[in-house]
């Protein structure tokens, strides 16, 4: 069964998606979704920084786009080169200044000044 709603909550995304691909891609099934909710997520480091004329990774291919519901509790790091993440707050540091050792899959939040330290991302890393 294809779901009619998609809820993305308390997630940490890192090194994804690949250049030119979508982070969330419902493709031709996108019109089946009634709503998408994105809450308390951190999006860090896109898989590859865009170098012109390359294309950065894309955000979400879901429809209708006006049904994407966000509450301002999402964050993107400064090294996240993706278009289409609605209403996310920008964290001025990179993934390596926010997370303990992301290259070794340790996403413990080390920046004590990060506004989403207690509320955003996978709870295991808060």
PDB file of C-alpha atoms in Angstrom:
ATOM      1  CA  UNK A   1       0.000   0.000   0.000  1.00  0.00           C
ATOM      2  CA  UNK A   2       1.153   3.477  -0.808  1.00  0.00           C
ATOM      3  CA  UNK A   3       0.804   5.772   2.224  1.00  0.00           C
ATOM      4  CA  UNK A   4      -1.213   8.969   1.894  1.00  0.00           C
ATOM      5  CA  UNK A   5       0.782  10.781   4.576  1.00  0.00           C
ATOM      6  CA  UNK A   6       4.484  10.910   5.344  1.00  0.00           C
ATOM      7  CA  UNK A   7       5.756  11.940   8.786  1.00  0.00           C
ATOM      8  CA  UNK A   8       9.464  12.626   9.187  1.00  0.00           C
ATOM      9  CA  UNK A   9      10.277  13.366  12.827  1.00  0.00           C
ATOM     10  CA  UNK A  10      13.380  13.332  15.035  1.00  0.00           C
ATOM     11  CA  UNK A  11      15.763  12.341  12.245  1.00  0.00           C
ATOM     12  CA  UNK A  12      19.394  13.155  11.554  1.00  0.00           C
ATOM     13  CA  UNK A  13      20.339  13.163   7.868  1.00  0.00           C
ATOM     14  CA  UNK A  14      23.999  13.167   6.872  1.00  0.00           C
ATOM     15  CA  UNK A  15      25.889  12.719   3.589  1.00  0.00           C
ATOM     16  CA  UNK A  16      22.694  12.309   1.639  1.00  0.00           C
ATOM     17  CA  UNK A  17      21.454  12.463  -1.079  1.00  0.00           C
ATOM     18  CA  UNK A  18      23.831  11.948  -3.963  1.00  0.00           C
ATOM     19  CA  UNK A  19      24.276  14.882  -6.335  1.00  0.00           C
ATOM     20  CA  UNK A  20      21.204  15.484  -8.486  1.00  0.00           C
ATOM     21  CA  UNK A  21      19.023  13.045  -6.518  1.00  0.00           C
ATOM     22  CA  UNK A  22      16.162  13.735  -4.151  1.00  0.00           C
ATOM     23  CA  UNK A  23      16.367  13.257  -0.397  1.00  0.00           C
ATOM     24  CA  UNK A  24      12.758  12.010  -0.396  1.00  0.00           C
ATOM     25  CA  UNK A  25      11.486  10.884  -3.793  1.00  0.00           C
ATOM     26  CA  UNK A  26       7.986   9.603  -4.366  1.00  0.00           C
ATOM     27  CA  UNK A  27       8.435   9.975  -8.131  1.00  0.00           C
ATOM     28  CA  UNK A  28       5.251   9.208 -10.053  1.00  0.00           C
ATOM     29  CA  UNK A  29       3.503   8.262  -6.788  1.00  0.00           C
ATOM     30  CA  UNK A  30       4.018  11.783  -5.405  1.00  0.00           C
ATOM     31  CA  UNK A  31       0.465  12.830  -6.177  1.00  0.00           C
ATOM     32  CA  UNK A  32      -0.885  10.120  -3.870  1.00  0.00           C
ATOM     33  CA  UNK A  33       0.404  11.873  -0.758  1.00  0.00           C
ATOM     34  CA  UNK A  34      -2.076  14.124   0.977  1.00  0.00           C
ATOM     35  CA  UNK A  35       0.496  15.656   3.333  1.00  0.00           C
ATOM     36  CA  UNK A  36       4.108  15.546   4.439  1.00  0.00           C
ATOM     37  CA  UNK A  37       5.132  16.572   7.962  1.00  0.00           C
ATOM     38  CA  UNK A  38       8.767  17.362   8.778  1.00  0.00           C
ATOM     39  CA  UNK A  39       9.513  18.002  12.441  1.00  0.00           C
ATOM     40  CA  UNK A  40      12.615  18.133  14.669  1.00  0.00           C
ATOM     41  CA  UNK A  41      15.077  17.057  11.968  1.00  0.00           C
ATOM     42  CA  UNK A  42      18.696  17.981  11.320  1.00  0.00           C
ATOM     43  CA  UNK A  43      20.027  17.936   7.752  1.00  0.00           C
ATOM     44  CA  UNK A  44      23.824  17.894   7.629  1.00  0.00           C
ATOM     45  CA  UNK A  45      26.367  17.671   4.817  1.00  0.00           C
ATOM     46  CA  UNK A  46      25.013  16.918   1.390  1.00  0.00           C
ATOM     47  CA  UNK A  47      26.834  14.060  -0.312  1.00  0.00           C
ATOM     48  CA  UNK A  48      28.655  16.409  -2.659  1.00  0.00           C
ATOM     49  CA  UNK A  49      28.937  20.176  -2.791  1.00  0.00           C
ATOM     50  CA  UNK A  50      27.691  21.675  -6.046  1.00  0.00           C
ATOM     51  CA  UNK A  51      30.399  22.908  -8.377  1.00  0.00           C
ATOM     52  CA  UNK A  52      29.005  24.775 -11.383  1.00  0.00           C
ATOM     53  CA  UNK A  53      27.578  23.553 -13.637  1.00  0.00           C
ATOM     54  CA  UNK A  54      26.833  20.567 -11.377  1.00  0.00           C
ATOM     55  CA  UNK A  55      23.475  20.389  -9.658  1.00  0.00           C
ATOM     56  CA  UNK A  56      23.117  20.137  -5.917  1.00  0.00           C
ATOM     57  CA  UNK A  57      20.987  17.428  -4.426  1.00  0.00           C
ATOM     58  CA  UNK A  58      17.316  18.157  -4.440  1.00  0.00           C
ATOM     59  CA  UNK A  59      14.922  18.301  -1.532  1.00  0.00           C
ATOM     60  CA  UNK A  60      11.621  16.493  -1.754  1.00  0.00           C
ATOM     61  CA  UNK A  61       9.664  15.244  -4.739  1.00  0.00           C
ATOM     62  CA  UNK A  62       6.252  14.980  -3.227  1.00  0.00           C
ATOM     63  CA  UNK A  63       3.008  16.657  -4.233  1.00  0.00           C
ATOM     64  CA  UNK A  64       1.112  18.740  -3.632  1.00  0.00           C
ATOM     65  CA  UNK A  65       3.982  20.883  -2.355  1.00  0.00           C
ATOM     66  CA  UNK A  66       1.632  23.141  -0.399  1.00  0.00           C
ATOM     67  CA  UNK A  67       0.886  20.161   1.835  1.00  0.00           C
ATOM     68  CA  UNK A  68       4.404  20.082   3.289  1.00  0.00           C
ATOM     69  CA  UNK A  69       3.922  20.963   6.940  1.00  0.00           C
ATOM     70  CA  UNK A  70       6.860  22.203   8.990  1.00  0.00           C
ATOM     71  CA  UNK A  71       6.918  23.865  12.371  1.00  0.00           C
ATOM     72  CA  UNK A  72      10.255  25.651  12.340  1.00  0.00           C
ATOM     73  CA  UNK A  73      11.980  22.949  14.373  1.00  0.00           C
ATOM     74  CA  UNK A  74      14.213  21.707  11.527  1.00  0.00           C
ATOM     75  CA  UNK A  75      17.835  22.711  10.990  1.00  0.00           C
ATOM     76  CA  UNK A  76      20.322  22.566   8.130  1.00  0.00           C
ATOM     77  CA  UNK A  77      24.092  22.870   8.553  1.00  0.00           C
ATOM     78  CA  UNK A  78      26.072  25.285   6.409  1.00  0.00           C
ATOM     79  CA  UNK A  79      27.522  22.362   4.406  1.00  0.00           C
ATOM     80  CA  UNK A  80      24.099  21.068   3.370  1.00  0.00           C
ATOM     81  CA  UNK A  81      23.718  22.005  -0.300  1.00  0.00           C
ATOM     82  CA  UNK A  82      20.154  20.962  -0.982  1.00  0.00           C
ATOM     83  CA  UNK A  83      17.270  22.954  -2.354  1.00  0.00           C
ATOM     84  CA  UNK A  84      13.722  22.471  -1.228  1.00  0.00           C
ATOM     85  CA  UNK A  85      13.965  22.028   2.556  1.00  0.00           C
ATOM     86  CA  UNK A  86      11.115  24.295   3.637  1.00  0.00           C
ATOM     87  CA  UNK A  87      11.432  26.627   6.602  1.00  0.00           C
ATOM     88  CA  UNK A  88      14.517  25.044   8.122  1.00  0.00           C
ATOM     89  CA  UNK A  89      16.674  27.179  10.388  1.00  0.00           C
ATOM     90  CA  UNK A  90      20.255  27.557   9.221  1.00  0.00           C
ATOM     91  CA  UNK A  91      22.958  26.436  11.609  1.00  0.00           C
ATOM     92  CA  UNK A  92      25.983  28.617  10.803  1.00  0.00           C
ATOM     93  CA  UNK A  93      28.511  25.863  11.435  1.00  0.00           C
ATOM     94  CA  UNK A  94      29.308  22.748   9.435  1.00  0.00           C
ATOM     95  CA  UNK A  95      28.455  19.164  10.271  1.00  0.00           C
ATOM     96  CA  UNK A  96      31.877  18.721  11.868  1.00  0.00           C
ATOM     97  CA  UNK A  97      31.284  21.637  14.243  1.00  0.00           C
ATOM     98  CA  UNK A  98      27.847  20.335  15.204  1.00  0.00           C
ATOM     99  CA  UNK A  99      28.488  16.584  15.461  1.00  0.00           C
ATOM    100  CA  UNK A 100      31.261  14.793  17.383  1.00  0.00           C
ATOM    101  CA  UNK A 101      32.626  12.637  14.541  1.00  0.00           C
ATOM    102  CA  UNK A 102      30.176  12.284  11.654  1.00  0.00           C
ATOM    103  CA  UNK A 103      32.737  10.527   9.417  1.00  0.00           C
ATOM    104  CA  UNK A 104      32.704   7.695  11.979  1.00  0.00           C
ATOM    105  CA  UNK A 105      28.915   7.819  12.423  1.00  0.00           C
ATOM    106  CA  UNK A 106      28.994   9.606  15.773  1.00  0.00           C
ATOM    107  CA  UNK A 107      26.326  12.305  15.547  1.00  0.00           C
ATOM    108  CA  UNK A 108      26.491  13.378  19.187  1.00  0.00           C
ATOM    109  CA  UNK A 109      25.712  17.098  19.232  1.00  0.00           C
ATOM    110  CA  UNK A 110      28.782  18.856  20.613  1.00  0.00           C
ATOM    111  CA  UNK A 111      27.858  22.513  20.051  1.00  0.00           C
ATOM    112  CA  UNK A 112      26.286  23.548  23.347  1.00  0.00           C
ATOM    113  CA  UNK A 113      24.975  26.728  21.700  1.00  0.00           C
ATOM    114  CA  UNK A 114      22.983  24.869  19.039  1.00  0.00           C
ATOM    115  CA  UNK A 115      19.319  25.900  19.374  1.00  0.00           C
ATOM    116  CA  UNK A 116      18.039  22.400  18.582  1.00  0.00           C
ATOM    117  CA  UNK A 117      20.414  20.610  20.948  1.00  0.00           C
ATOM    118  CA  UNK A 118      17.621  19.191  23.139  1.00  0.00           C
ATOM    119  CA  UNK A 119      14.857  18.905  20.532  1.00  0.00           C
ATOM    120  CA  UNK A 120      16.147  18.185  17.011  1.00  0.00           C
ATOM    121  CA  UNK A 121      17.619  15.150  15.302  1.00  0.00           C
ATOM    122  CA  UNK A 122      17.704  11.528  16.384  1.00  0.00           C
ATOM    123  CA  UNK A 123      17.242  11.444  20.199  1.00  0.00           C
ATOM    124  CA  UNK A 124      20.209   9.040  20.570  1.00  0.00           C
ATOM    125  CA  UNK A 125      22.589  11.900  19.711  1.00  0.00           C
ATOM    126  CA  UNK A 126      21.131  14.736  21.828  1.00  0.00           C
TER     127      UNK A 126
END
